[in-house]
Amino acid sequence: MIVAFSISPTTGDETGSVSEAVAAAVRVVKESGLPYELNSMFTNVEGEWDEVMAVVKRAVDAVAEVSPRVGLVLKADIRPGWDGQLTAKVERVERLLAP
């Protein structure tokens, strides 16, 4: 499965930035060893249901350590038997776009 998630703390620094809290969440994902990618809006992580959801929970917990309230947006692509789709899905589309 691939999960795209975004964690939003309710508090930021003096500029409104939440980069430090987001970095704490992404650090959890990185340390999990699961394939992941970070973009400007979401973190995508790939693995089995239980391991991905455990990582998302730990990432939320990391943000909750610095914020009294946390928002979570999560979208999942559940396709049993398919691995490596974090990059393969993009590669299939790019092949179709190639001249």
Short mmCIF file of N, CA and C in Angstrom, two decimals, residues 14-95:
data_model
loop_
_atom_site.label_atom_id
_atom_site.label_comp_id
_atom_site.label_asym_id
_atom_site.label_seq_id
_atom_site.Cartn_x
_atom_site.Cartn_y
_atom_site.Cartn_z
N GLU A 14 7.63 31.86 15.03
CA GLU A 14 7.16 33.25 14.95
C GLU A 14 6.75 33.66 13.53
N THR A 15 7.18 32.93 12.50
CA THR A 15 6.78 33.24 11.13
C THR A 15 5.58 32.41 10.68
N GLY A 16 5.13 31.50 11.54
CA GLY A 16 4.04 30.61 11.18
C GLY A 16 4.52 29.30 10.56
N SER A 17 5.83 29.16 10.41
CA SER A 17 6.39 27.95 9.82
C SER A 17 6.22 26.76 10.75
N VAL A 18 5.94 25.62 10.16
CA VAL A 18 5.82 24.37 10.92
C VAL A 18 6.90 23.37 10.49
N SER A 19 7.96 23.87 9.85
CA SER A 19 9.01 23.01 9.30
C SER A 19 9.65 22.11 10.33
N GLU A 20 9.90 22.62 11.53
CA GLU A 20 10.56 21.80 12.55
C GLU A 20 9.69 20.62 12.96
N ALA A 21 8.40 20.85 13.13
CA ALA A 21 7.50 19.75 13.49
C ALA A 21 7.38 18.75 12.34
N VAL A 22 7.30 19.26 11.13
CA VAL A 22 7.23 18.37 9.97
C VAL A 22 8.51 17.54 9.86
N ALA A 23 9.65 18.16 10.10
CA ALA A 23 10.92 17.43 10.06
C ALA A 23 10.93 16.31 11.09
N ALA A 24 10.36 16.54 12.26
CA ALA A 24 10.29 15.49 13.29
C ALA A 24 9.46 14.31 12.78
N ALA A 25 8.36 14.61 12.09
CA ALA A 25 7.52 13.54 11.54
C ALA A 25 8.24 12.79 10.43
N VAL A 26 8.89 13.51 9.54
CA VAL A 26 9.60 12.86 8.44
C VAL A 26 10.78 12.05 8.96
N ARG A 27 11.41 12.50 10.02
CA ARG A 27 12.50 11.73 10.63
C ARG A 27 11.99 10.35 11.05
N VAL A 28 10.80 10.29 11.61
CA VAL A 28 10.19 9.01 12.00
C VAL A 28 10.04 8.12 10.78
N VAL A 29 9.55 8.69 9.69
CA VAL A 29 9.36 7.92 8.45
C VAL A 29 10.70 7.42 7.93
N LYS A 30 11.67 8.32 7.89
CA LYS A 30 13.01 7.95 7.39
C LYS A 30 13.61 6.82 8.21
N GLU A 31 13.51 6.92 9.53
CA GLU A 31 14.08 5.90 10.41
C GLU A 31 13.35 4.57 10.34
N SER A 32 12.12 4.57 9.79
CA SER A 32 11.36 3.32 9.69
C SER A 32 11.99 2.36 8.67
N GLY A 33 12.73 2.91 7.71
CA GLY A 33 13.32 2.09 6.67
C GLY A 33 12.39 1.79 5.51
N LEU A 34 11.15 2.24 5.59
CA LEU A 34 10.21 2.02 4.50
C LEU A 34 10.51 2.99 3.36
N PRO A 35 10.21 2.59 2.12
CA PRO A 35 10.38 3.52 1.01
C PRO A 35 9.45 4.72 1.21
N TYR A 36 9.98 5.92 0.96
CA TYR A 36 9.15 7.12 1.12
C TYR A 36 9.65 8.20 0.20
N GLU A 37 8.80 9.19 0.00
CA GLU A 37 9.20 10.41 -0.70
C GLU A 37 8.50 11.57 -0.04
N LEU A 38 9.17 12.69 -0.05
CA LEU A 38 8.65 13.91 0.55
C LEU A 38 8.40 14.91 -0.56
N ASN A 39 7.24 15.55 -0.54
CA ASN A 39 7.01 16.65 -1.47
C ASN A 39 6.48 17.84 -0.68
N SER A 40 6.13 18.89 -1.34
CA SER A 40 5.77 20.12 -0.63
C SER A 40 4.47 20.03 0.15
N MET A 41 3.65 19.04 -0.13
CA MET A 41 2.35 18.94 0.54
C MET A 41 2.16 17.66 1.37
N PHE A 42 2.81 16.58 0.97
CA PHE A 42 2.57 15.29 1.62
C PHE A 42 3.88 14.52 1.77
N THR A 43 3.84 13.52 2.62
CA THR A 43 4.86 12.49 2.68
C THR A 43 4.19 11.21 2.21
N ASN A 44 4.80 10.54 1.25
CA ASN A 44 4.29 9.26 0.74
C ASN A 44 5.17 8.15 1.29
N VAL A 45 4.54 7.11 1.78
CA VAL A 45 5.29 5.98 2.33
C VAL A 45 4.64 4.69 1.85
N GLU A 46 5.47 3.67 1.56
CA GLU A 46 4.98 2.41 1.00
C GLU A 46 5.36 1.25 1.90
N GLY A 47 4.42 0.34 2.08
CA GLY A 47 4.67 -0.86 2.87
C GLY A 47 3.38 -1.61 3.14
N GLU A 48 3.45 -2.54 4.05
CA GLU A 48 2.26 -3.29 4.45
C GLU A 48 1.41 -2.44 5.39
N TRP A 49 0.12 -2.74 5.43
CA TRP A 49 -0.85 -1.96 6.20
C TRP A 49 -0.37 -1.65 7.62
N ASP A 50 -0.07 -2.69 8.38
CA ASP A 50 0.27 -2.49 9.79
C ASP A 50 1.54 -1.67 9.98
N GLU A 51 2.55 -1.88 9.13
CA GLU A 51 3.78 -1.14 9.30
C GLU A 51 3.62 0.32 8.88
N VAL A 52 2.88 0.58 7.81
CA VAL A 52 2.66 1.97 7.38
C VAL A 52 1.84 2.73 8.41
N MET A 53 0.78 2.12 8.89
CA MET A 53 -0.08 2.82 9.87
C MET A 53 0.67 3.05 11.19
N ALA A 54 1.55 2.13 11.56
CA ALA A 54 2.35 2.33 12.77
C ALA A 54 3.30 3.52 12.60
N VAL A 55 3.87 3.67 11.40
CA VAL A 55 4.76 4.80 11.13
C VAL A 55 3.97 6.11 11.18
N VAL A 56 2.78 6.12 10.58
CA VAL A 56 1.95 7.34 10.61
C VAL A 56 1.63 7.70 12.05
N LYS A 57 1.28 6.73 12.87
CA LYS A 57 0.97 7.01 14.28
C LYS A 57 2.19 7.58 15.01
N ARG A 58 3.35 6.98 14.78
CA ARG A 58 4.56 7.50 15.44
C ARG A 58 4.89 8.92 14.96
N ALA A 59 4.64 9.20 13.69
CA ALA A 59 4.88 10.54 13.16
C ALA A 59 3.92 11.55 13.80
N VAL A 60 2.67 11.17 13.94
CA VAL A 60 1.70 12.04 14.62
C VAL A 60 2.13 12.27 16.06
N ASP A 61 2.55 11.21 16.73
CA ASP A 61 3.01 11.35 18.12
C ASP A 61 4.20 12.30 18.24
N ALA A 62 5.11 12.25 17.26
CA ALA A 62 6.28 13.15 17.28
C ALA A 62 5.84 14.60 17.16
N VAL A 63 4.87 14.88 16.31
CA VAL A 63 4.37 16.25 16.17
C VAL A 63 3.58 16.66 17.41
N ALA A 64 2.86 15.73 17.99
CA ALA A 64 2.07 16.03 19.20
C ALA A 64 2.96 16.41 20.38
N GLU A 65 4.22 16.04 20.32
CA GLU A 65 5.15 16.44 21.40
C GLU A 65 5.40 17.94 21.40
N VAL A 66 5.20 18.61 20.26
CA VAL A 66 5.47 20.05 20.17
C VAL A 66 4.22 20.87 19.88
N SER A 67 3.08 20.22 19.80
CA SER A 67 1.84 20.93 19.50
C SER A 67 0.69 20.31 20.29
N PRO A 68 -0.15 21.15 20.89
CA PRO A 68 -1.25 20.61 21.68
C PRO A 68 -2.37 20.02 20.83
N ARG A 69 -2.35 20.29 19.53
CA ARG A 69 -3.39 19.77 18.64
C ARG A 69 -2.73 19.47 17.29
N VAL A 70 -3.14 18.34 16.69
CA VAL A 70 -2.52 17.88 15.44
C VAL A 70 -3.62 17.50 14.46
N GLY A 71 -3.47 17.97 13.21
CA GLY A 71 -4.37 17.55 12.14
C GLY A 71 -3.68 16.52 11.26
N LEU A 72 -4.43 15.57 10.76
CA LEU A 72 -3.88 14.53 9.90
C LEU A 72 -4.78 14.36 8.68
N VAL A 73 -4.18 14.44 7.48
CA VAL A 73 -4.87 14.10 6.24
C VAL A 73 -4.16 12.87 5.70
N LEU A 74 -4.93 11.85 5.33
CA LEU A 74 -4.35 10.60 4.89
C LEU A 74 -5.13 10.06 3.70
N LYS A 75 -4.39 9.65 2.68
CA LYS A 75 -4.99 8.99 1.51
C LYS A 75 -4.21 7.71 1.27
N ALA A 76 -4.91 6.62 1.02
CA ALA A 76 -4.24 5.33 0.85
C ALA A 76 -4.60 4.69 -0.48
N ASP A 77 -3.60 4.09 -1.13
CA ASP A 77 -3.78 3.27 -2.32
C ASP A 77 -3.51 1.84 -1.88
N ILE A 78 -4.56 1.07 -1.73
CA ILE A 78 -4.46 -0.29 -1.20
C ILE A 78 -4.57 -1.26 -2.38
N ARG A 79 -3.45 -1.90 -2.70
CA ARG A 79 -3.40 -2.79 -3.86
C ARG A 79 -2.55 -4.01 -3.49
N PRO A 80 -3.17 -5.01 -2.85
CA PRO A 80 -2.41 -6.19 -2.41
C PRO A 80 -1.63 -6.85 -3.54
N GLY A 81 -0.41 -7.27 -3.21
CA GLY A 81 0.41 -7.99 -4.17
C GLY A 81 1.29 -7.11 -5.03
N TRP A 82 1.20 -5.80 -4.88
CA TRP A 82 2.00 -4.88 -5.68
C TRP A 82 3.00 -4.18 -4.78
N ASP A 83 4.27 -4.27 -5.14
CA ASP A 83 5.34 -3.59 -4.41
C ASP A 83 6.04 -2.61 -5.36
N GLY A 84 6.78 -1.69 -4.79
CA GLY A 84 7.57 -0.78 -5.60
C GLY A 84 6.76 0.23 -6.38
N GLN A 85 5.53 0.43 -6.00
CA GLN A 85 4.65 1.31 -6.75
C GLN A 85 4.88 2.79 -6.50
N LEU A 86 5.63 3.11 -5.47
CA LEU A 86 5.94 4.50 -5.18
C LEU A 86 6.62 5.15 -6.39
N THR A 87 7.47 4.41 -7.06
CA THR A 87 8.13 4.93 -8.26
C THR A 87 7.53 4.35 -9.54
N ALA A 88 7.06 3.12 -9.50
CA ALA A 88 6.55 2.47 -10.72
C ALA A 88 5.33 3.18 -11.29
N LYS A 89 4.46 3.69 -10.44
CA LYS A 89 3.27 4.39 -10.93
C LYS A 89 3.67 5.62 -11.72
N VAL A 90 4.65 6.35 -11.24
CA VAL A 90 5.12 7.56 -11.92
C VAL A 90 5.81 7.18 -13.22
N GLU A 91 6.62 6.13 -13.19
CA GLU A 91 7.33 5.70 -14.39
C GLU A 91 6.37 5.31 -15.51
N ARG A 92 5.27 4.65 -15.18
CA ARG A 92 4.29 4.26 -16.19
C ARG A 92 3.69 5.49 -16.87
N VAL A 93 3.37 6.51 -16.10
CA VAL A 93 2.81 7.74 -16.68
C VAL A 93 3.86 8.47 -17.51
N GLU A 94 5.09 8.55 -17.01
CA GLU A 94 6.15 9.22 -17.76
C GLU A 94 6.44 8.55 -19.09
N ARG A 95 6.34 7.21 -19.15
CA ARG A 95 6.52 6.50 -20.42
C ARG A 95 5.44 6.92 -21.42
#
